[in-house]
Every structure is written in structure tokens, then in C-alpha cells.
Short mmCIF file of C-alpha atoms and ligand atoms in Angstrom, two decimals:
data_model
loop_
_atom_site.label_atom_id
_atom_site.label_comp_id
_atom_site.label_asym_id
_atom_site.label_seq_id
_atom_site.Cartn_x
_atom_site.Cartn_y
_atom_site.Cartn_z
CA MET V 2 -6.64 80.37 -87.06
CA ASN V 3 -8.17 78.57 -90.04
CA ARG V 4 -9.91 75.70 -88.25
CA GLN V 5 -11.29 74.08 -91.40
CA ARG V 6 -7.77 73.75 -92.73
CA PHE V 7 -6.65 72.39 -89.38
CA ALA V 8 -9.56 69.91 -89.31
CA ASN V 9 -8.71 68.65 -92.81
CA TRP V 10 -5.06 68.40 -91.91
CA THR V 11 -5.77 66.50 -88.70
CA LEU V 12 -8.30 64.20 -90.36
CA GLY V 13 -5.85 63.39 -93.12
CA TYR V 14 -3.22 62.43 -90.65
CA LEU V 15 -5.64 60.49 -88.47
CA MET V 16 -6.57 58.39 -91.49
CA LEU V 17 -2.94 57.88 -92.33
CA ALA V 18 -2.25 56.93 -88.75
CA ALA V 19 -5.13 54.46 -88.72
CA SER V 20 -3.44 52.33 -91.34
CA HIS V 21 -0.11 52.44 -89.51
CA THR V 22 -1.24 52.03 -85.91
CA ALA V 23 1.51 49.55 -85.07
CA LEU V 24 4.22 52.09 -85.99
CA ALA V 25 2.66 55.09 -84.38
CA ASP V 26 4.23 54.92 -80.94
CA LYS V 27 6.29 58.12 -81.16
CA ILE V 28 4.22 61.22 -81.81
CA THR V 29 5.68 64.49 -83.06
CA VAL V 30 3.78 67.57 -81.93
CA THR V 31 4.37 70.90 -83.65
CA PRO V 32 3.19 74.09 -81.93
CA MET V 33 2.03 76.69 -84.49
CA THR V 34 3.46 79.74 -82.76
CA ASP V 35 2.94 81.97 -85.81
CA GLU V 36 -0.82 81.36 -86.12
CA GLN V 37 -3.53 83.80 -85.00
CA ALA V 38 -5.34 82.17 -82.11
CA PRO V 39 -8.20 83.08 -79.78
CA VAL V 40 -8.22 83.41 -76.00
CA ILE V 41 -9.80 80.43 -74.22
CA ALA V 42 -12.62 82.02 -72.20
CA ARG V 43 -12.50 80.83 -68.61
CA HIS V 44 -16.29 80.42 -68.89
CA ILE V 45 -15.57 77.19 -70.79
CA TYR V 46 -14.95 75.83 -67.28
CA GLY V 47 -18.51 76.70 -66.21
CA GLN V 48 -20.98 74.62 -64.24
CA PHE V 49 -24.69 73.84 -64.40
CA SER V 50 -26.76 73.46 -61.21
CA GLU V 51 -30.42 72.52 -61.54
CA HIS V 52 -33.15 71.88 -58.99
CA LEU V 53 -32.82 68.17 -59.63
CA GLY V 54 -32.38 65.33 -57.15
CA ARG V 55 -29.74 66.23 -54.58
CA GLY V 56 -28.03 68.79 -56.81
CA ILE V 57 -29.19 71.86 -54.91
CA TYR V 58 -30.81 70.38 -51.78
CA ASP V 59 -28.13 68.41 -49.85
CA GLY V 60 -25.51 69.26 -52.48
CA VAL V 61 -25.44 73.02 -52.01
CA TRP V 62 -28.24 74.00 -49.62
CA VAL V 63 -28.54 72.37 -46.21
CA GLY V 64 -30.26 75.24 -44.39
CA GLU V 65 -29.00 77.48 -41.63
CA ASP V 66 -30.00 75.03 -38.86
CA SER V 67 -28.14 72.05 -40.35
CA ASN V 68 -25.39 70.22 -38.43
CA ILE V 69 -23.38 70.33 -41.66
CA ALA V 70 -21.05 73.33 -41.58
CA ASN V 71 -22.66 76.10 -43.60
CA THR V 72 -22.73 79.82 -44.22
CA ARG V 73 -26.30 81.13 -44.37
CA GLY V 74 -27.47 77.61 -45.28
CA ILE V 75 -24.88 76.92 -48.01
CA ARG V 76 -22.39 74.08 -47.44
CA ASN V 77 -18.90 75.33 -46.57
CA ASP V 78 -17.13 72.23 -47.93
CA VAL V 79 -18.81 72.56 -51.33
CA VAL V 80 -18.08 76.29 -51.54
CA ALA V 81 -14.41 75.74 -50.62
CA ALA V 82 -14.02 72.97 -53.21
CA LEU V 83 -15.65 75.03 -55.96
CA LYS V 84 -13.59 78.09 -55.07
CA ALA V 85 -10.47 75.99 -55.44
CA ILE V 86 -11.34 75.26 -59.08
CA GLN V 87 -12.24 78.92 -59.66
CA VAL V 88 -15.67 78.14 -61.09
CA PRO V 89 -16.24 81.06 -63.47
CA VAL V 90 -20.01 80.76 -63.99
CA ILE V 91 -22.98 78.74 -62.74
CA ARG V 92 -26.14 78.21 -64.80
CA TRP V 93 -29.36 78.01 -62.72
CA PRO V 94 -32.21 77.03 -61.97
CA GLY V 95 -32.48 74.57 -64.91
CA GLY V 96 -32.63 72.71 -67.23
CA CYS V 97 -36.13 71.44 -67.70
CA PHE V 98 -36.93 72.78 -64.22
CA ALA V 99 -36.45 76.37 -65.45
CA ASP V 100 -39.46 76.22 -67.77
CA GLU V 101 -41.81 75.46 -64.87
CA TYR V 102 -40.20 77.83 -62.39
CA HIS V 103 -41.82 81.02 -61.12
CA TRP V 104 -39.18 83.25 -59.59
CA ARG V 105 -41.68 84.63 -57.05
CA ASP V 106 -41.85 81.17 -55.44
CA GLY V 107 -38.26 81.63 -54.30
CA ILE V 108 -38.23 85.06 -52.64
CA GLY V 109 -39.44 86.38 -49.28
CA PRO V 110 -39.59 84.63 -45.90
CA ARG V 111 -38.72 80.96 -46.44
CA GLN V 112 -41.50 79.56 -44.28
CA GLN V 113 -44.03 81.36 -46.49
CA ARG V 114 -42.71 80.06 -49.80
CA PRO V 115 -44.94 77.58 -51.64
CA VAL V 116 -44.10 73.90 -51.96
CA ARG V 117 -44.35 72.77 -55.59
CA LYS V 118 -43.99 69.41 -57.25
CA ASN V 119 -40.77 69.04 -59.24
CA ASN V 120 -42.55 67.42 -62.16
CA TRP V 121 -39.49 66.81 -64.27
CA TRP V 122 -37.37 65.18 -61.64
CA GLY V 123 -39.12 62.48 -59.66
CA GLY V 124 -42.12 64.56 -58.53
CA THR V 125 -40.03 65.51 -55.50
CA PRO V 126 -41.47 68.31 -53.30
CA GLU V 127 -39.68 71.60 -53.99
CA ASP V 128 -39.99 73.89 -50.98
CA ASN V 129 -38.23 76.79 -52.71
CA ALA V 130 -35.87 77.32 -49.76
CA PHE V 131 -33.17 77.98 -52.36
CA GLY V 132 -34.32 80.91 -54.49
CA THR V 133 -32.90 84.05 -56.06
CA HIS V 134 -31.17 85.48 -52.96
CA GLU V 135 -29.74 82.09 -51.96
CA PHE V 136 -28.43 81.47 -55.48
CA PHE V 137 -26.64 84.81 -55.57
CA ASP V 138 -25.26 84.20 -52.09
CA PHE V 139 -23.88 80.89 -53.43
CA VAL V 140 -22.23 82.36 -56.55
CA GLU V 141 -20.86 85.30 -54.59
CA GLN V 142 -19.35 82.97 -51.97
CA ILE V 143 -17.62 81.09 -54.81
CA GLY V 144 -16.71 84.16 -56.86
CA ALA V 145 -18.58 82.89 -59.95
CA ASP V 146 -20.75 84.72 -62.49
CA ALA V 147 -24.49 84.06 -62.56
CA TYR V 148 -26.17 82.59 -65.62
CA ILE V 149 -29.94 82.70 -65.11
CA SER V 150 -32.20 80.56 -67.24
CA VAL V 151 -35.66 82.12 -67.58
CA ASN V 152 -38.96 80.38 -68.15
CA VAL V 153 -40.30 80.81 -71.69
CA ALA V 154 -42.47 77.72 -72.20
CA SER V 155 -44.94 78.19 -69.34
CA SER V 156 -44.54 81.86 -68.57
CA THR V 157 -44.82 85.35 -70.06
CA PRO V 158 -42.38 88.09 -71.10
CA THR V 159 -43.76 90.06 -68.13
CA GLN V 160 -42.57 87.37 -65.72
CA MET V 161 -39.08 87.53 -67.24
CA ARG V 162 -39.02 91.34 -67.28
CA GLU V 163 -40.09 91.57 -63.65
CA TRP V 164 -37.51 89.02 -62.49
CA ILE V 165 -34.79 90.92 -64.35
CA GLU V 166 -35.93 94.20 -62.81
CA TYR V 167 -36.05 92.62 -59.36
CA MET V 168 -32.47 91.42 -59.75
CA THR V 169 -30.88 94.37 -61.53
CA SER V 170 -32.80 97.61 -60.92
CA THR V 171 -30.92 100.43 -59.20
CA GLY V 172 -33.99 102.70 -59.13
CA GLN V 173 -36.68 103.43 -56.59
CA ASP V 174 -39.25 101.23 -58.30
CA THR V 175 -41.44 98.74 -56.46
CA LEU V 176 -39.51 95.64 -57.58
CA ALA V 177 -36.13 97.06 -56.58
CA ASN V 178 -37.60 98.07 -53.23
CA GLU V 179 -39.05 94.60 -52.78
CA ARG V 180 -35.53 93.20 -53.31
CA ARG V 181 -34.25 95.68 -50.73
CA SER V 182 -36.93 94.69 -48.25
CA ASN V 183 -35.83 91.07 -48.79
CA GLY V 184 -32.34 92.02 -47.63
CA ARG V 185 -30.43 93.06 -50.73
CA GLU V 186 -29.72 96.76 -51.18
CA GLN V 187 -27.39 96.51 -54.19
CA PRO V 188 -28.58 94.90 -57.43
CA PHE V 189 -27.36 91.39 -58.18
CA GLY V 190 -24.79 91.06 -60.95
CA VAL V 191 -26.37 89.13 -63.84
CA PRO V 192 -23.97 88.80 -66.78
CA PHE V 193 -25.84 86.00 -68.64
CA ILE V 194 -29.52 85.21 -69.16
CA GLY V 195 -30.77 82.21 -71.12
CA ILE V 196 -34.18 82.69 -72.78
CA GLY V 197 -35.67 79.20 -72.53
CA ASN V 198 -34.05 75.78 -72.29
CA GLU V 199 -34.32 72.89 -74.74
CA SER V 200 -37.31 74.63 -76.30
CA TRP V 201 -37.44 71.77 -78.83
CA GLY V 202 -38.11 69.31 -75.96
CA CYS V 203 -38.89 69.71 -72.27
CA GLY V 204 -38.92 73.49 -72.79
CA GLY V 205 -42.11 73.50 -74.83
CA ASN V 206 -41.82 71.01 -77.72
CA MET V 207 -41.48 73.89 -80.16
CA THR V 208 -40.40 74.04 -83.76
CA PRO V 209 -37.42 76.34 -84.42
CA GLU V 210 -39.71 78.74 -86.31
CA TYR V 211 -42.13 78.99 -83.38
CA TYR V 212 -39.31 79.40 -80.86
CA SER V 213 -37.70 82.10 -83.01
CA ASN V 214 -40.92 84.13 -82.90
CA LEU V 215 -41.20 83.67 -79.16
CA TYR V 216 -37.52 84.57 -78.72
CA ARG V 217 -38.05 87.83 -80.66
CA ARG V 218 -41.02 88.65 -78.46
CA TRP V 219 -39.16 87.86 -75.21
CA ALA V 220 -36.10 89.78 -76.41
CA ALA V 221 -38.26 92.89 -76.94
CA PHE V 222 -38.99 92.99 -73.21
CA PHE V 223 -35.47 92.08 -72.11
CA HIS V 224 -34.43 95.77 -72.07
CA LYS V 225 -30.77 95.09 -72.46
CA ASN V 226 -28.51 98.06 -71.79
CA GLY V 227 -27.30 99.55 -75.05
CA SER V 228 -29.88 97.91 -77.30
CA ASN V 229 -32.48 99.94 -79.22
CA PHE V 230 -33.73 102.69 -76.87
CA HIS V 231 -32.20 101.13 -73.79
CA GLN V 232 -28.98 103.08 -73.56
CA GLN V 233 -28.94 103.44 -69.78
CA ASN V 234 -30.62 100.28 -68.62
CA ASP V 235 -29.61 98.36 -65.51
CA ASN V 236 -29.84 95.04 -67.33
CA LYS V 237 -26.40 94.37 -68.83
CA ALA V 238 -26.80 90.61 -69.33
CA LEU V 239 -25.89 88.83 -72.54
CA ARG V 240 -28.93 87.15 -74.13
CA VAL V 241 -28.56 83.44 -74.78
CA ALA V 242 -31.04 81.72 -77.11
CA SER V 243 -32.11 78.16 -76.42
CA GLY V 244 -30.06 76.06 -78.81
CA ALA V 245 -29.96 72.70 -80.47
CA ASN V 246 -29.37 69.18 -79.29
CA ASN V 247 -26.50 67.15 -80.72
CA LEU V 248 -26.39 67.39 -84.54
CA ASP V 249 -29.68 69.25 -85.07
CA THR V 250 -28.13 72.01 -87.17
CA ASN V 251 -31.51 72.98 -88.61
CA TRP V 252 -32.45 74.37 -85.19
CA THR V 253 -29.31 76.52 -85.12
CA LYS V 254 -29.86 77.67 -88.71
CA VAL V 255 -33.49 78.72 -88.32
CA VAL V 256 -33.06 80.39 -84.93
CA MET V 257 -29.92 82.23 -86.06
CA GLU V 258 -31.58 83.39 -89.30
CA GLN V 259 -34.85 84.47 -87.75
CA ALA V 260 -33.77 85.78 -84.36
CA GLY V 261 -29.97 86.11 -84.50
CA HIS V 262 -30.01 89.91 -84.51
CA GLY V 263 -31.38 89.89 -80.95
CA MET V 264 -29.04 87.43 -79.33
CA ASP V 265 -25.47 87.42 -78.04
CA ALA V 266 -25.11 83.65 -77.92
CA ILE V 267 -26.95 80.48 -78.75
CA SER V 268 -26.64 77.33 -76.69
CA LEU V 269 -25.93 73.72 -77.62
CA HIS V 270 -26.51 70.55 -75.59
CA PHE V 271 -24.43 67.46 -76.15
CA TYR V 272 -24.40 64.54 -73.71
CA THR V 273 -22.03 61.57 -73.88
CA LEU V 274 -24.33 58.55 -74.02
CA TRP V 275 -23.88 54.83 -74.57
CA THR V 276 -23.95 54.40 -78.42
CA GLY V 277 -24.96 58.06 -78.66
CA ASP V 278 -28.57 56.98 -78.65
CA TRP V 279 -30.82 58.81 -76.17
CA PRO V 280 -33.17 55.84 -75.36
CA LYS V 281 -30.10 53.67 -74.63
CA ARG V 282 -28.56 56.04 -72.10
CA ASN V 283 -29.58 53.80 -69.20
CA GLU V 284 -27.86 50.73 -70.69
CA ALA V 285 -24.47 51.87 -69.44
CA ALA V 286 -23.34 51.84 -65.82
CA ALA V 287 -21.07 54.46 -64.32
CA THR V 288 -18.87 51.77 -62.72
CA GLU V 289 -18.07 48.07 -63.29
CA PHE V 290 -18.03 48.44 -67.08
CA ASN V 291 -16.01 46.43 -69.57
CA GLN V 292 -13.40 47.62 -72.08
CA ASP V 293 -15.98 48.11 -74.83
CA HIS V 294 -17.78 50.52 -72.56
CA TRP V 295 -14.54 52.39 -71.86
CA PHE V 296 -13.85 52.87 -75.57
CA GLU V 297 -17.45 53.58 -76.56
CA ILE V 298 -17.92 56.35 -74.00
CA LEU V 299 -14.59 57.97 -74.92
CA TYR V 300 -15.47 57.70 -78.61
CA GLN V 301 -18.82 59.35 -77.94
CA ALA V 302 -17.11 62.15 -75.99
CA SER V 303 -14.74 62.76 -78.91
CA ARG V 304 -17.76 63.30 -81.17
CA MET V 305 -18.04 66.77 -79.59
CA GLU V 306 -15.57 67.78 -82.34
CA GLU V 307 -17.89 66.86 -85.23
CA VAL V 308 -20.89 68.35 -83.42
CA LEU V 309 -19.16 71.70 -82.89
CA GLN V 310 -17.89 71.74 -86.47
CA ALA V 311 -21.40 71.13 -87.81
CA HIS V 312 -22.97 73.99 -85.84
CA GLU V 313 -20.08 76.35 -86.48
CA LYS V 314 -20.38 75.77 -90.20
CA VAL V 315 -23.97 76.98 -90.05
CA MET V 316 -23.12 79.88 -87.73
CA ASP V 317 -20.17 80.99 -89.86
CA LYS V 318 -22.46 81.44 -92.87
CA ILE V 319 -24.95 83.60 -90.98
CA ASP V 320 -22.51 85.35 -88.64
CA PRO V 321 -19.07 85.36 -90.33
CA ASP V 322 -17.73 87.93 -87.85
CA LYS V 323 -18.45 85.53 -84.99
CA ARG V 324 -20.42 88.10 -82.99
CA ILE V 325 -22.65 85.37 -81.59
CA GLY V 326 -21.10 82.90 -79.17
CA LEU V 327 -21.85 79.19 -79.03
CA TYR V 328 -22.44 78.17 -75.40
CA VAL V 329 -22.33 74.42 -74.76
CA ASP V 330 -24.36 74.96 -71.63
CA GLU V 331 -25.05 71.26 -70.95
CA TRP V 332 -22.48 68.54 -71.58
CA GLY V 333 -21.07 65.48 -69.87
CA THR V 334 -21.75 61.78 -69.34
CA TRP V 335 -25.22 60.39 -68.71
CA TYR V 336 -25.33 56.79 -67.42
CA ASN V 337 -27.84 54.65 -65.63
CA THR V 338 -28.47 55.95 -62.12
CA GLU V 339 -26.83 54.26 -59.13
CA PRO V 340 -28.76 51.21 -57.84
CA GLY V 341 -31.05 52.09 -54.95
CA THR V 342 -31.31 55.78 -55.86
CA ASN V 343 -34.35 57.58 -57.28
CA PRO V 344 -34.08 57.21 -61.09
CA GLY V 345 -35.49 60.74 -61.41
CA HIS V 346 -32.55 62.15 -59.48
CA LEU V 347 -29.81 61.25 -61.99
CA TYR V 348 -27.23 60.36 -59.36
CA GLN V 349 -24.24 58.57 -60.90
CA GLN V 350 -20.69 57.72 -59.86
CA ASN V 351 -17.76 59.38 -61.57
CA THR V 352 -14.63 57.43 -62.48
CA LEU V 353 -11.30 57.70 -64.22
CA ARG V 354 -13.26 57.27 -67.48
CA ASP V 355 -15.19 60.48 -66.72
CA ALA V 356 -11.87 62.24 -66.14
CA LEU V 357 -10.84 61.24 -69.68
CA VAL V 358 -14.21 62.45 -71.01
CA ALA V 359 -13.68 65.80 -69.28
CA ALA V 360 -10.14 66.20 -70.63
CA ILE V 361 -11.12 65.22 -74.19
CA SER V 362 -14.07 67.63 -74.13
CA LEU V 363 -12.07 70.52 -72.68
CA ASN V 364 -9.34 70.00 -75.28
CA ILE V 365 -11.99 70.21 -78.01
CA PHE V 366 -13.49 73.38 -76.49
CA HIS V 367 -10.04 74.96 -76.42
CA GLN V 368 -9.63 74.35 -80.17
CA HIS V 369 -12.99 76.04 -80.80
CA ALA V 370 -12.45 78.98 -78.47
CA ASP V 371 -13.11 81.50 -81.23
CA ARG V 372 -16.81 80.50 -81.19
CA VAL V 373 -17.26 78.44 -78.03
CA ARG V 374 -17.12 81.05 -75.28
CA MET V 375 -18.92 79.17 -72.54
CA ALA V 376 -19.54 75.55 -71.55
CA ASN V 377 -21.34 74.24 -68.46
CA ILE V 378 -20.78 70.68 -67.36
CA ALA V 379 -23.92 68.91 -66.12
CA GLN V 380 -24.04 69.14 -63.15
CA THR V 381 -22.02 70.58 -60.27
CA VAL V 382 -22.99 68.35 -57.31
CA ASN V 383 -24.68 64.91 -57.07
CA VAL V 384 -26.18 64.94 -60.59
CA LEU V 385 -24.76 63.36 -63.80
CA GLN V 386 -21.04 64.11 -64.35
CA ALA V 387 -20.63 65.96 -61.07
CA MET V 388 -17.60 67.71 -59.62
CA LEU V 389 -18.61 66.73 -56.09
CA LEU V 390 -20.63 63.95 -54.47
CA THR V 391 -22.06 64.34 -50.98
CA GLU V 392 -23.45 61.95 -48.42
CA GLY V 393 -24.63 63.66 -45.24
CA ALA V 394 -21.71 65.71 -43.98
CA ALA V 395 -19.17 63.87 -46.16
CA MET V 396 -18.07 65.01 -49.60
CA ALA V 397 -15.95 63.45 -52.36
CA LYS V 398 -14.08 65.28 -55.09
CA THR V 399 -14.58 63.31 -58.30
CA PRO V 400 -11.93 62.54 -60.94
CA SER V 401 -13.72 65.11 -63.16
CA TYR V 402 -13.21 67.70 -60.43
CA TYR V 403 -9.50 67.04 -60.49
CA VAL V 404 -9.37 67.47 -64.26
CA PHE V 405 -10.95 70.92 -63.86
CA LYS V 406 -8.40 71.71 -61.14
CA MET V 407 -5.44 70.61 -63.23
CA HIS V 408 -6.63 72.77 -66.14
CA LEU V 409 -6.76 76.05 -64.17
CA PRO V 410 -3.84 77.55 -66.16
CA PHE V 411 -6.04 77.36 -69.29
CA HIS V 412 -8.49 79.96 -67.91
CA ASP V 413 -8.26 83.01 -70.21
CA ALA V 414 -5.00 81.74 -71.74
CA LYS V 415 -4.30 82.19 -75.45
CA LEU V 416 -4.70 79.03 -77.49
CA LEU V 417 -1.48 77.63 -78.95
CA PRO V 418 -2.57 75.51 -81.93
CA LEU V 419 -0.79 72.13 -82.26
CA ARG V 420 -0.26 69.81 -85.19
CA TYR V 421 0.13 66.13 -84.45
CA THR V 422 -0.82 62.68 -85.64
CA SER V 423 -2.65 60.43 -83.22
CA PRO V 424 -2.96 56.66 -83.41
CA GLN V 425 -6.58 55.57 -83.52
CA LEU V 426 -8.64 53.40 -81.23
CA THR V 427 -11.66 51.33 -82.17
CA ALA V 428 -14.90 51.60 -80.21
CA PRO V 429 -18.10 49.65 -80.99
CA SER V 430 -19.54 52.67 -82.87
CA GLY V 431 -16.42 54.10 -84.52
CA LYS V 432 -12.76 55.08 -84.40
CA PHE V 433 -11.26 57.95 -82.43
CA ALA V 434 -7.91 59.48 -81.57
CA ALA V 435 -6.04 57.74 -78.74
CA ILE V 436 -4.30 60.98 -77.82
CA SER V 437 -6.12 64.23 -77.11
CA LEU V 438 -4.00 67.37 -76.77
CA SER V 439 -4.21 71.12 -76.52
CA ALA V 440 -1.88 73.90 -75.44
CA ALA V 441 -2.13 77.54 -74.44
CA LEU V 442 -0.06 80.54 -73.44
CA PRO V 443 -1.16 81.64 -69.95
CA LYS V 444 -0.96 85.32 -69.00
CA GLU V 445 1.74 84.52 -66.42
CA GLY V 446 3.99 83.28 -69.23
CA GLY V 447 5.23 79.91 -70.45
CA VAL V 448 3.09 77.20 -72.00
CA VAL V 449 0.47 74.87 -70.55
CA ILE V 450 -0.20 71.55 -72.28
CA SER V 451 -3.09 69.18 -71.66
CA LEU V 452 -2.68 65.53 -72.68
CA ALA V 453 -5.05 62.59 -72.40
CA ASN V 454 -4.30 59.00 -73.42
CA SER V 455 -7.36 56.75 -73.89
CA GLU V 456 -5.34 53.55 -74.43
CA LEU V 457 -5.85 50.73 -71.93
CA THR V 458 -2.20 49.66 -71.72
CA GLN V 459 -0.14 51.44 -74.40
CA GLN V 460 2.04 54.32 -73.27
CA HIS V 461 2.94 56.88 -75.98
CA GLU V 462 6.02 58.98 -76.36
CA LEU V 463 5.47 62.52 -77.58
CA SER V 464 8.04 64.97 -78.77
CA VAL V 465 7.17 68.68 -78.74
CA ASN V 466 9.53 71.26 -80.21
CA LEU V 467 9.22 74.36 -78.03
CA GLY V 468 12.53 75.78 -79.23
CA ASP V 469 11.02 79.14 -80.31
CA LEU V 470 9.74 79.89 -76.83
CA GLN V 471 12.98 79.97 -74.77
CA LEU V 472 11.69 77.75 -71.95
CA THR V 473 13.84 75.89 -69.47
CA ASN V 474 11.70 74.08 -66.95
CA VAL V 475 8.86 71.54 -67.07
CA SER V 476 6.61 70.34 -64.28
CA GLY V 477 3.26 68.63 -64.23
CA GLU V 478 0.55 66.51 -62.67
CA ILE V 479 -0.98 63.20 -63.71
CA LEU V 480 -4.39 61.71 -62.98
CA THR V 481 -4.54 57.94 -63.42
CA ALA V 482 -5.42 54.78 -61.49
CA ASP V 483 -5.04 51.03 -61.76
CA SER V 484 -8.66 50.28 -62.50
CA LEU V 485 -10.75 51.84 -65.26
CA ASP V 486 -13.60 52.57 -62.89
CA ALA V 487 -11.52 53.94 -60.01
CA HIS V 488 -13.55 56.54 -58.15
CA ASN V 489 -13.80 58.44 -54.89
CA LEU V 490 -16.49 57.93 -52.28
CA PRO V 491 -17.69 60.53 -49.75
CA GLY V 492 -16.08 59.92 -46.37
CA LYS V 493 -13.54 57.36 -47.69
CA PRO V 494 -9.85 57.86 -48.55
CA GLU V 495 -9.38 58.98 -52.16
CA THR V 496 -8.51 56.42 -54.84
CA VAL V 497 -8.06 58.94 -57.67
CA SER V 498 -6.28 62.25 -57.23
CA PRO V 499 -3.51 64.04 -59.14
CA SER V 500 0.12 63.29 -58.38
CA HIS V 501 3.45 64.72 -59.44
CA PHE V 502 4.29 63.71 -63.03
CA THR V 503 7.83 62.58 -63.69
CA GLY V 504 7.47 61.50 -67.34
CA ALA V 505 8.44 64.79 -69.02
CA THR V 506 11.91 66.18 -69.78
CA LEU V 507 12.99 69.38 -71.49
CA ASP V 508 16.25 69.40 -73.37
CA ASN V 509 17.29 72.44 -75.41
CA GLY V 510 13.65 73.37 -76.02
CA ASN V 511 12.68 69.80 -76.94
CA LEU V 512 10.00 68.44 -74.68
CA THR V 513 9.70 64.66 -74.44
CA VAL V 514 6.67 63.18 -72.70
CA ASN V 515 6.07 59.54 -71.86
CA LEU V 516 2.32 59.56 -71.56
CA PRO V 517 0.99 56.54 -69.65
CA ALA V 518 -2.13 54.67 -70.72
CA LYS V 519 -5.49 55.79 -69.26
CA SER V 520 -4.17 59.05 -67.96
CA VAL V 521 -4.69 62.80 -68.02
CA VAL V 522 -1.57 64.95 -67.70
CA VAL V 523 -1.22 68.73 -67.54
CA LEU V 524 2.25 70.21 -67.98
CA ARG V 525 3.55 73.70 -67.24
CA VAL V 526 6.62 74.64 -69.24
CA ARG V 527 8.32 77.90 -68.23
O1 AHR O 17 -29.22 67.95 -67.08
C1 AHR O 17 -30.43 67.24 -67.00
C2 AHR O 17 -31.43 67.66 -68.07
O2 AHR O 17 -30.90 67.37 -69.33
C3 AHR O 17 -31.74 69.12 -68.16
O3 AHR O 17 -32.73 69.51 -67.25
C4 AHR O 17 -32.24 69.26 -69.55
O4 AHR O 17 -32.02 70.55 -70.07
C5 AHR O 17 -31.49 68.18 -70.30
O5 AHR O 17 -32.34 67.41 -71.07
#
């Protein structure tokens, strides 16, 4: 697929549509069935779980002696909910936390593990009850891949090498035997390892040149199977370089140029913030917001498109064959914390607006699937744009969770590029498309279409010509609510959950959709 051409085409039509907003209530969508298109990696539906606030402790780990139902200390309700959305990968242990973490703190008998101060997140005592073995127990219970983030800023290549050997060695060496004596005979499966996190900020305040040199040094001791002399190594992980924030393309350029040969992917962090301005992130509340706040946050989420385009432009020059993946390994909304909670714990509610943010972002990732091969929403439980919120033994599934659930047919499906013209909406900081769409061809056959309408009251009619595909049946689910800040609370009946969608009809291959305002819809056409 030629995305630049597509971007120009879409932009042209968006501008046209902006001047004709009043007329734009019927939208024609054309699937480009003859275009080459990538597979949407299921890892785009990944999660990020940091030792932060109640993300791990309470959210995942309650301990074996807890009254809350658990398996070896890990909450059963959380595991069941995450299994149901087929979480493909979890990034751990940070975040900023990762660059102060020593893996040895989290192995061996729990009562002998040291208690550290979690300096980044509220100074909270970290008793290391959840360490390497507990993390792998968690991902194995869910059926997810592990994505380990190693400490670069306050550590050594030796520390990284030894942790990797501890996790992956099949030999009779001391580290593998230590793992065995801690209860794990077989090596842990480690498909992804991040070398540093936000190395431009909390991960060491480095320049891209300095980080590139460090990356090259760390990569030399990574001993990846198949690289240089390491043809038979136990470490088969992909190496992920610490990437840029937002539109800092210079970081991507320098790190790719100076260290690209030794990496399999580079990361990117992009948070949806009030006005897009980091210091103002606490000026927006997760609930009880006005219409301006609805539009501004959705506008900011839609900026993921320009951010990806900017980094891909740089990457395409240096790596035209697209060998190196772009992993958006932190994304999502960041609001002021809930009143009465520790501001260092980043606990926020999650509403219908967050569901729209999730759908808009996922639709953008789908369009960029040729380069974006992983994304990890921040963060799985009780932190930022979480899937799940817990309170004691109670748990709520958030509207964002339900968006991930509805999009399951997109996992590893082949992108079906669409052409369409969206009316535009006006937010305080800019204009954005009212309608966000993407489609794919799942392995089981048929077509899956994701639709999100950011309008407050205006329904839109869409017409999709699927005539080429010989399909006869349409079904779907909708996520919507009366109030913009509708949300679910642990232990209370749900206010937002998907329901059967009746607004789509298929007639001789012509699909007509009446897409309600403030809704996310996913359709299966077979
Ligand atoms: O997700 C919270 C924090 O945001 C992460 O620790 C850090 O990487 C980012 O700044």
C-alpha cells in the first residue's frame, strides 16, 4: 500500500469536507480490495504493566494468602478478563521504574527480598513480591508474550546479560541452575526485550547520540541468537531500542542512523493529553468534563496519525525495507488523578470518551501496520487508561476494555484499505475527522469493520460497497451511552458495555450503516 498517496488523498478530501460539513451526512466508503496490504499484528493490542501505584500490587498481585481469589498470588478475575481479550503481549516492569530496577531484587524466597523505595511513583515501598517468576506466571496464565524492559540508565550490560541468561539459558550454568532452584526448570519464553525506556527523560536524560553509543554497547552483550557469532544462543528476543516522545523525530533519526543495525524495533511514546501539552496534563479530569474537553481529547488522540507519519518518514529513509518495527509501547489518555488518590499513582477513571480514544488509536495503528508491529496501552490495571479497575475484591471492566474485546477479529487479520471522506469536527486546538474507520480480512473469512463517531448528537449514514467479496450477512456490536462520561465502577452494575447493533443492513453487497453519535461499532460481514 502506498500510504503517502493515501494520506494525501484522505487529507484532500478532509479539507474538501471541511468546507461542506452541512452536506456531509452520507459517507461513501470504498474498500480497496486490489491494493497490497499488511497483516495487522495482534501485538498492536498489547498492554503495559508497570510497578506503579496499584497497577501490579492490588491490580494483579494480591499474594497467595489473600481473601481475593487467586492462583499463586495472581488475581483470578483479572486473569480471566485479560484472557477474554486475548492480550498478546505485556510490557514489564516499566516505564520509569525499569531504569531503577535490579532483577535480583525480585527472585528467591519472597520474605528475603529487599524493600526498595519506588522513587518515580510516590515513594511507595516496593517489597518485590512480584518479580521475574511471578511476572512469567502472570503472562503464562493469560497466554500473552513477555516484553521485558531492561535497566540501562542505572545499570550495566552485565546486569542485563545475567538477567537474560537467568531467564533463557538451557545450559548447566550457574544462572540457569539458580532459576531451577527457584522453581523453574524450563527457560522462560522472552520474545521481546526493550533496552532502556524514555532514555531522553526518566531513563537517563540522555542525548540521542549518547544513548546510541550506550545502545551499541548493550547490544554487544545481548547475545541474540543468530547475530554475529551467536548462532546457537538461547536468547531469541527481538531487541527494542528506547524511542522518541511525540514528534521528536530527531531522536528516531539519530538512533536509527547510529545504532539501527543492532535493533529489531524502536519504540515511540505518545500520550493523549489536554491541549497536547505535558505540563497541562493535570488540567483535565477523567469524568465530569464539558464538550470542549470531549472534542479536545479526541482531537489529541487523532494526532497519533501525524506523529506516526513523521517518524515513519524518517524511518523509511534509513530503513526502506521496513526491517525495523515501530513499537508504540506507551500510549493512551493521561488526566488528572482521581480526587483522594495518591497523585503519584496515576489512578484515573475511564469513560465512553476513552473508548473513542481507543478506537481512533487502534484504527490508526491498523493503517500503519506495515511499520507499527506492536503497541502497548498504558496501563493494564488501575493506572492511566486501564482495561480494568479494582477495589478490594471487586473489579470493573472499563469502556476501553470493551473496545479491545470488540476488536478481537482484527488480531492478525489482513488490512483492507478504505477510501472515504469524513466530516470534520472542531476542537479547541484543531480540526479532526468525525468518523474513524478501518477494515480487515480475518483469517476465518469475511470482513471486519471498525467505526467510531466522535459527534455529540449527529448520526452518520455510511455506504460501503462490498460487492466484490460475495458476502451475505452482517452482524455487530455497539458501545455507547447517554452521558459522555459514562463509566463502570468496581462492584456496581455496568453503565457501559457492548450491545447488539441493529443499524447495519446488507443488500446485494451494499452495506449501509447508520452510525450513532458518540459510539464505537464493530461489524462482522460474512
Ligand atoms: O506510564 C507512566 C510513565 O509514563 C512511564 O513510566 C514512563 O515511561 C512514561 O513517562
